[in-house]
Short mmCIF file of C-alpha atoms in Angstrom, two decimals:
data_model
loop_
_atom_site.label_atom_id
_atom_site.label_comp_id
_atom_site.label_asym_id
_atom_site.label_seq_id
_atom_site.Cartn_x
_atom_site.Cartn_y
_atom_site.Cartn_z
CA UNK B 1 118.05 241.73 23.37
CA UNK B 2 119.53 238.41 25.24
CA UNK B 3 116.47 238.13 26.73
CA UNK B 4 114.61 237.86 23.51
CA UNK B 5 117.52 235.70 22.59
CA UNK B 6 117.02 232.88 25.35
CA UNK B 7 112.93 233.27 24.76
CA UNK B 8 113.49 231.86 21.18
CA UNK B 9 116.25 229.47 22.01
CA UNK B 10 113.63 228.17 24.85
CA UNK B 11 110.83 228.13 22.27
CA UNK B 12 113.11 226.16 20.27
CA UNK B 13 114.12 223.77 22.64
CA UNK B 14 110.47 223.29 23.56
CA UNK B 15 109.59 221.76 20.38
CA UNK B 16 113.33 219.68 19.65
CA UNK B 17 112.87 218.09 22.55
CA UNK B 18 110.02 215.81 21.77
CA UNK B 19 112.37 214.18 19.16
CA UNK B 20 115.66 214.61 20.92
CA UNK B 21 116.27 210.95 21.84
CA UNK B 22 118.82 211.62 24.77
CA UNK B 23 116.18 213.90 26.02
CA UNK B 24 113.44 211.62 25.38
CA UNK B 25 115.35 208.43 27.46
CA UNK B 26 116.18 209.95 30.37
CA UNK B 27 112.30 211.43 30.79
CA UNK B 28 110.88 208.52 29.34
CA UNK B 29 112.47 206.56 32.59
CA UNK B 30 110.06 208.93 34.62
CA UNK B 31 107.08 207.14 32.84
CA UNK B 32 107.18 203.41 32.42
CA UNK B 33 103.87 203.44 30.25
CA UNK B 34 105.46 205.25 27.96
CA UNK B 35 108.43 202.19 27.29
CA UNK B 36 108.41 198.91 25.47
CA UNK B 37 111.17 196.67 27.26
CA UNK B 38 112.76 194.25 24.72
CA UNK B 39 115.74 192.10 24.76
CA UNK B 40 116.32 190.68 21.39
CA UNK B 41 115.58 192.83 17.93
CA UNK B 42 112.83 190.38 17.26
CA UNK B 43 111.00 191.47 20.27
CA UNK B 44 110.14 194.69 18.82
CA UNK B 45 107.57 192.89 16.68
CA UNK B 46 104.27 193.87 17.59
CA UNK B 47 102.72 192.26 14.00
CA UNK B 48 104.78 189.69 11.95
CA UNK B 49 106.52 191.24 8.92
CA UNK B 50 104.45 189.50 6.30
CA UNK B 51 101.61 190.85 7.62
CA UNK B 52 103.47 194.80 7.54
CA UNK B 53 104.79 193.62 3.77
CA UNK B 54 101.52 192.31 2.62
CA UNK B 55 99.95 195.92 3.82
CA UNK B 56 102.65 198.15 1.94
CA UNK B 57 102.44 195.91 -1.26
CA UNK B 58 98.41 196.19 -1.01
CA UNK B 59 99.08 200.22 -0.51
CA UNK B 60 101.75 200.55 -2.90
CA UNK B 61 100.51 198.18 -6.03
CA UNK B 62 96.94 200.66 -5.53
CA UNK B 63 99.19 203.74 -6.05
CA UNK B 64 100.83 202.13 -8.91
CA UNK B 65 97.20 201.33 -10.61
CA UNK B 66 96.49 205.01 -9.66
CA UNK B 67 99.46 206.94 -11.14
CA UNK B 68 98.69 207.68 -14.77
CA UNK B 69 102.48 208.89 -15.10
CA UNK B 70 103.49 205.86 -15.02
CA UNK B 71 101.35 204.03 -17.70
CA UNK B 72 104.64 204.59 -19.71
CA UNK B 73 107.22 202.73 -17.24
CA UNK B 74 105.11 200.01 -16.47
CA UNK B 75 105.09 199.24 -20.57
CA UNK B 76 109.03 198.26 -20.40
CA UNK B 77 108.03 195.76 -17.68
CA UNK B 78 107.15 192.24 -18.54
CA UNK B 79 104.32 191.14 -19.86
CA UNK B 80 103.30 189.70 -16.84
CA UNK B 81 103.93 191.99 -14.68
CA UNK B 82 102.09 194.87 -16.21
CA UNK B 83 98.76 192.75 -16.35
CA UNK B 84 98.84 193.43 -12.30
CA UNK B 85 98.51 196.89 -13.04
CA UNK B 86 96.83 197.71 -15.91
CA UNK B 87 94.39 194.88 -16.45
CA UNK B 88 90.49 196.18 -15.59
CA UNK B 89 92.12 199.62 -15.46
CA UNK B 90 89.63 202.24 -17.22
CA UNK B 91 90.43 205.28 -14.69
CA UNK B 92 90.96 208.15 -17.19
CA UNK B 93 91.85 210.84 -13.25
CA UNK B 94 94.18 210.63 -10.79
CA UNK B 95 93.38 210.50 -7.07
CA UNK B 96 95.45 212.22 -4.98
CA UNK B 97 97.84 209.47 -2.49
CA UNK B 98 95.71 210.39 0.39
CA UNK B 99 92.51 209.21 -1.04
CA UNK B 100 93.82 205.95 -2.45
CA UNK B 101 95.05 205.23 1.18
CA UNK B 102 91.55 205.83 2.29
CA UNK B 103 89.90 203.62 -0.13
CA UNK B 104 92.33 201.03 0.11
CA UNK B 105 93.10 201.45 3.87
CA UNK B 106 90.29 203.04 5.59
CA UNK B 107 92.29 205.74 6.44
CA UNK B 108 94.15 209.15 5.75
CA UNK B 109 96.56 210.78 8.00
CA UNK B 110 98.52 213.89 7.05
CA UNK B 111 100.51 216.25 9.04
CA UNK B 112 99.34 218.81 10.86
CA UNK B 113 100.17 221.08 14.29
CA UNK B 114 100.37 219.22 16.57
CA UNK B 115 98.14 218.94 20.02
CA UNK B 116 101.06 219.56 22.22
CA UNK B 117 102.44 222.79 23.58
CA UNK B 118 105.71 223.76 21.18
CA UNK B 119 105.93 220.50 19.69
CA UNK B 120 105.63 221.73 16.14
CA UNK B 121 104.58 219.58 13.28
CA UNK B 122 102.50 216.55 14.68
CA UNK B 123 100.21 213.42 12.21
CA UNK B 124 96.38 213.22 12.95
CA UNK B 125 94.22 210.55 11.05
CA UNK B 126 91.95 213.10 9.24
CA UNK B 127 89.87 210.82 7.79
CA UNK B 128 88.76 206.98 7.93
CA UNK B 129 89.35 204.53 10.98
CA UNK B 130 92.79 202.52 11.89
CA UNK B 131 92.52 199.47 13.18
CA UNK B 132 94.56 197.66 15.77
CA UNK B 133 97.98 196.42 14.15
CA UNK B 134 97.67 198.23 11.19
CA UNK B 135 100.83 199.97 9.50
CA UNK B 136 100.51 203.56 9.91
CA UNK B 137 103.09 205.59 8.84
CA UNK B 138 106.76 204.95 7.60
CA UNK B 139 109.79 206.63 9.08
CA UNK B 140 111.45 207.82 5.83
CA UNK B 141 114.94 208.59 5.74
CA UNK B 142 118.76 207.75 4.77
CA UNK B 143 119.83 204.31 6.07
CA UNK B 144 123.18 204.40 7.89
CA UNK B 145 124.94 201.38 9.25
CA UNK B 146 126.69 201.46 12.67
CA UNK B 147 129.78 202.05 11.06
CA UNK B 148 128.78 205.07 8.95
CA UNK B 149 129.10 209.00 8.70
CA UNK B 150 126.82 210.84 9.82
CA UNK B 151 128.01 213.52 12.61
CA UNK B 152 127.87 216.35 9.95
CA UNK B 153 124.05 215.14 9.30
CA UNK B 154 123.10 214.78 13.25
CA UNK B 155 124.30 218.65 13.99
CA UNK B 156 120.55 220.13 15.61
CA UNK B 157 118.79 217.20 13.80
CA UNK B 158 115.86 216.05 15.76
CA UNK B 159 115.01 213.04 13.08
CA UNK B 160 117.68 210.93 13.25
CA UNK B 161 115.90 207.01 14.40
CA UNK B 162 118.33 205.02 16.00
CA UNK B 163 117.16 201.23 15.92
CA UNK B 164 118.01 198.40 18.53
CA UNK B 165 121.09 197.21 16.24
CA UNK B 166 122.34 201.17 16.04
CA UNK B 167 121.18 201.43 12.59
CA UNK B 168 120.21 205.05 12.42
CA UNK B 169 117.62 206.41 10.08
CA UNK B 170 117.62 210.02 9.23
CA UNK B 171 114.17 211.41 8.55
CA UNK B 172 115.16 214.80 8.09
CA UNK B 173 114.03 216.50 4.85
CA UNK B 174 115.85 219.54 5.09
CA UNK B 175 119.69 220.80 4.84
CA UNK B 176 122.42 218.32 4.23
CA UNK B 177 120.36 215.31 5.15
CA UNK B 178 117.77 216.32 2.39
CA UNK B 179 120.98 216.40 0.19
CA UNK B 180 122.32 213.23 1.08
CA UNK B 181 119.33 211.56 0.50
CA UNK B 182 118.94 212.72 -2.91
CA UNK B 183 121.94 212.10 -3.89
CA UNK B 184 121.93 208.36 -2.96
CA UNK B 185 118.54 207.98 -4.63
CA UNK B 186 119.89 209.31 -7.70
CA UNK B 187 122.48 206.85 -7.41
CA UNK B 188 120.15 203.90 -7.18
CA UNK B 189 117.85 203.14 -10.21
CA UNK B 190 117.23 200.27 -12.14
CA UNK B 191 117.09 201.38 -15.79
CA UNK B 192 113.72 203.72 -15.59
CA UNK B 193 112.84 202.28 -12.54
CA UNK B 194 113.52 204.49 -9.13
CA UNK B 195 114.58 202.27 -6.36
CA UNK B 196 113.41 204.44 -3.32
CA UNK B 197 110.83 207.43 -2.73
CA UNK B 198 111.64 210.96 -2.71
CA UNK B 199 108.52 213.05 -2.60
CA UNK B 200 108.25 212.59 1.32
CA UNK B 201 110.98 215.75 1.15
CA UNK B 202 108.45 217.76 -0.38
CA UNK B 203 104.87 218.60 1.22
CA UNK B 204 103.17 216.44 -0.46
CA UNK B 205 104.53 212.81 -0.42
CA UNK B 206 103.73 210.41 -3.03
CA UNK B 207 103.40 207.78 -0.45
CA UNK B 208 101.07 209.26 2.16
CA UNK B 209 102.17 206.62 4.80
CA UNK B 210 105.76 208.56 4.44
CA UNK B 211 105.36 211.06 7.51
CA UNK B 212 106.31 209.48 10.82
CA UNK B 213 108.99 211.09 11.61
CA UNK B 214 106.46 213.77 12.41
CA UNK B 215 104.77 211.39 15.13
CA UNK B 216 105.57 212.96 18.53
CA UNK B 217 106.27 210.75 21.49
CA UNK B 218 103.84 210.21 24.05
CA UNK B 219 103.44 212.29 27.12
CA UNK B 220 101.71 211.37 30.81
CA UNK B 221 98.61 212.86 29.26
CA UNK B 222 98.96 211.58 25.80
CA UNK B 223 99.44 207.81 25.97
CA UNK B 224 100.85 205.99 23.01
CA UNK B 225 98.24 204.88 20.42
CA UNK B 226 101.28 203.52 17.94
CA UNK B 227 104.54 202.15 18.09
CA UNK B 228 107.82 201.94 16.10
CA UNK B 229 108.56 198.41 14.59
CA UNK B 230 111.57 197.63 12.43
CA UNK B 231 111.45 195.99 9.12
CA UNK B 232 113.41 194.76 6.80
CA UNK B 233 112.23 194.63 2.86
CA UNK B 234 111.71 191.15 1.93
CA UNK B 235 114.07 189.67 -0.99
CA UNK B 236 110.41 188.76 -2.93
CA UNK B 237 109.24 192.41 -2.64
CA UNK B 238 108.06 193.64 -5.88
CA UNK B 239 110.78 195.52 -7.81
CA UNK B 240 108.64 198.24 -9.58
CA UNK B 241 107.12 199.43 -5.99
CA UNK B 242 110.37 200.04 -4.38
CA UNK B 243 109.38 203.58 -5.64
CA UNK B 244 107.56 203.68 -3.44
CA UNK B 245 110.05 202.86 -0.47
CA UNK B 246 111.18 206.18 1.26
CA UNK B 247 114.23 205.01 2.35
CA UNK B 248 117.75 204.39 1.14
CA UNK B 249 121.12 202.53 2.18
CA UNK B 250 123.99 205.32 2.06
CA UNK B 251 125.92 203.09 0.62
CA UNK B 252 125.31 201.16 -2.78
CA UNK B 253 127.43 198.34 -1.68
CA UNK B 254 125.51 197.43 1.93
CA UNK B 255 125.21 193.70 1.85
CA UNK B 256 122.09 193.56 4.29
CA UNK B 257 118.54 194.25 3.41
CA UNK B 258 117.29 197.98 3.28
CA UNK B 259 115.87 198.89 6.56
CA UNK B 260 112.70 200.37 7.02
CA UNK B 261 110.37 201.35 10.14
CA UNK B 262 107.06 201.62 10.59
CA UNK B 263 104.20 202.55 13.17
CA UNK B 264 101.81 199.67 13.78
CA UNK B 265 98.64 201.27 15.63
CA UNK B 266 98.54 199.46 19.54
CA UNK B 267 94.64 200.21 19.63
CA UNK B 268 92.00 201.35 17.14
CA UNK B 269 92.13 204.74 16.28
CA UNK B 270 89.53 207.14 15.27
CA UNK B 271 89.48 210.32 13.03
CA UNK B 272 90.76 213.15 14.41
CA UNK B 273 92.96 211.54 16.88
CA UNK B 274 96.62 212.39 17.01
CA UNK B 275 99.85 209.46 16.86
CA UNK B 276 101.55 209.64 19.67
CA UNK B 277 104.24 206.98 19.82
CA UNK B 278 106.26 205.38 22.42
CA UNK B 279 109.83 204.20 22.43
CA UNK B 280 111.31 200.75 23.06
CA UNK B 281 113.97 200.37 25.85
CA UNK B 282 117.08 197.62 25.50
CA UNK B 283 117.03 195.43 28.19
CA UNK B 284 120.21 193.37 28.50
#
């Protein structure tokens, strides 16, 4: 009986520890190709932010044209503003997320198990080509500031993203975290309009970019084809697709821009290739 006991803790640990970051740093150290050194948060920049907004608006405004559901919202918004959406707009079907990120991307990803031993859950670009420094994926989550709860939420939780200035993102769509998050979104609307995404806690997101916390970290036989990149949302960026944003601040009253993180591809990438990410380092 212990025996079988320690075989599934082992088989457990197998898989958490491709997303355990204290786990992750000290091995990482082994590899150096599988590090980014930077000093400064800006460094992490591998694409400039108007070129990562430009892509989610591009995304997000062809979901919004897509969604029939919403034909209803989009009438309470101005005059002008609806014309971006509904003008030339005959489509009398929906297409799923995946395929309008195909169209208007060139390619699909969706999750899938992954290629490495006991890593569970990994994200494979099923269909389409990515190109080099294109966004990827999104690490969804619950925004928490430095200053924040969230010991209750970290307990066995291999999602949580800590970024260079120790904002953490929790990706984790399950348990309390998948609680918390819903909550907070509840909290934030804007008359009809929801402020953040929450279909990335169900299987099948809404925003199809929404899975990276499901990219596994590269290994020394799976180099890194993408890389985490911090971003925040622009002041400009267009109110109604913030629903399509699958993150939230866990508090109402944070005074910074919501932070987001994406995966920007570091080479092309062709269909039925796995992400495999790799992690910056803090040099000081």
């Amino acid at each position: 009986m212990i025996r079988g006991v320690i075989k599934t803790l082992q088989v457990k640990w197998k898989s958490y520890r491709h997303r355990f970051v204290p786990w992750i740093a000290v091995n990482l150290q082994k590899n150096e190709r599988t590090l980014r050194q930077v000093t400064v948060r800006s460094e992490d920049k591998t694409v400039p932010d108007v070129d990562v907004s430009a892509s989610l608006v591009k995304l997000f405004t062809a979901l919004l044209k897509n969604d029939l559901t919403k034909r209803d919202v989009l009438s309470l918004l101005p005059t002008s503003v609806q014309s971006r959406y509904l003008q030339n707009s005959s489509k009398t079907q929906t297409d799923s997320p995946g395929q309008v990120m195909l169209d208007t991307l060139g390619f699909w990803i969706e999750r899938s198990p992954s290629s490495l031993p006991f890593a569970g859950t990994g994200v494979f670009v099923t269909k389409g080509s990515v190109p080099k420094g294109a966004t990827v994926a999104m690490y969804p989550g619950t925004v928490y500031q430095e200053y924040e709860p969230i010991l209750l939420q970290s307990i066995g939780n291999p999602f949580v993203f800590r970024c260079i200035d120790r904002v953490l993102i929790d990706g984790n769509d399950k348990g309390i975290s998948k609680i918390v998050y819903r909550s907070c979104s509840g909290r934030d609307r804007m008359g009809p309009l929801a402020l953040c995404d929450v279909s990335w806690l169900t299987d099948s997101p809404g925003n199809p970019l929404a899975v990276g916390q499901y990219v596994n970290n590269c290994s020394n036989e799976k180099a890194a084809n993408v890389c985490y990149q911090e971003f925040d949302v622009p002041e400009d960026f267009p109110l109604e697709l913030h629903q399509y944003l699958p993150n939230v601040s866990y508090r109402h009253d944070t005074k910074r821009p919501l932070r987001c993180v994406v995966l920007v591809s570091l080479r092309e990438i062709e269909c039925g290739e796995e992400l495999f990410s790799n992690y910056y380092t803090i040099v000081h």
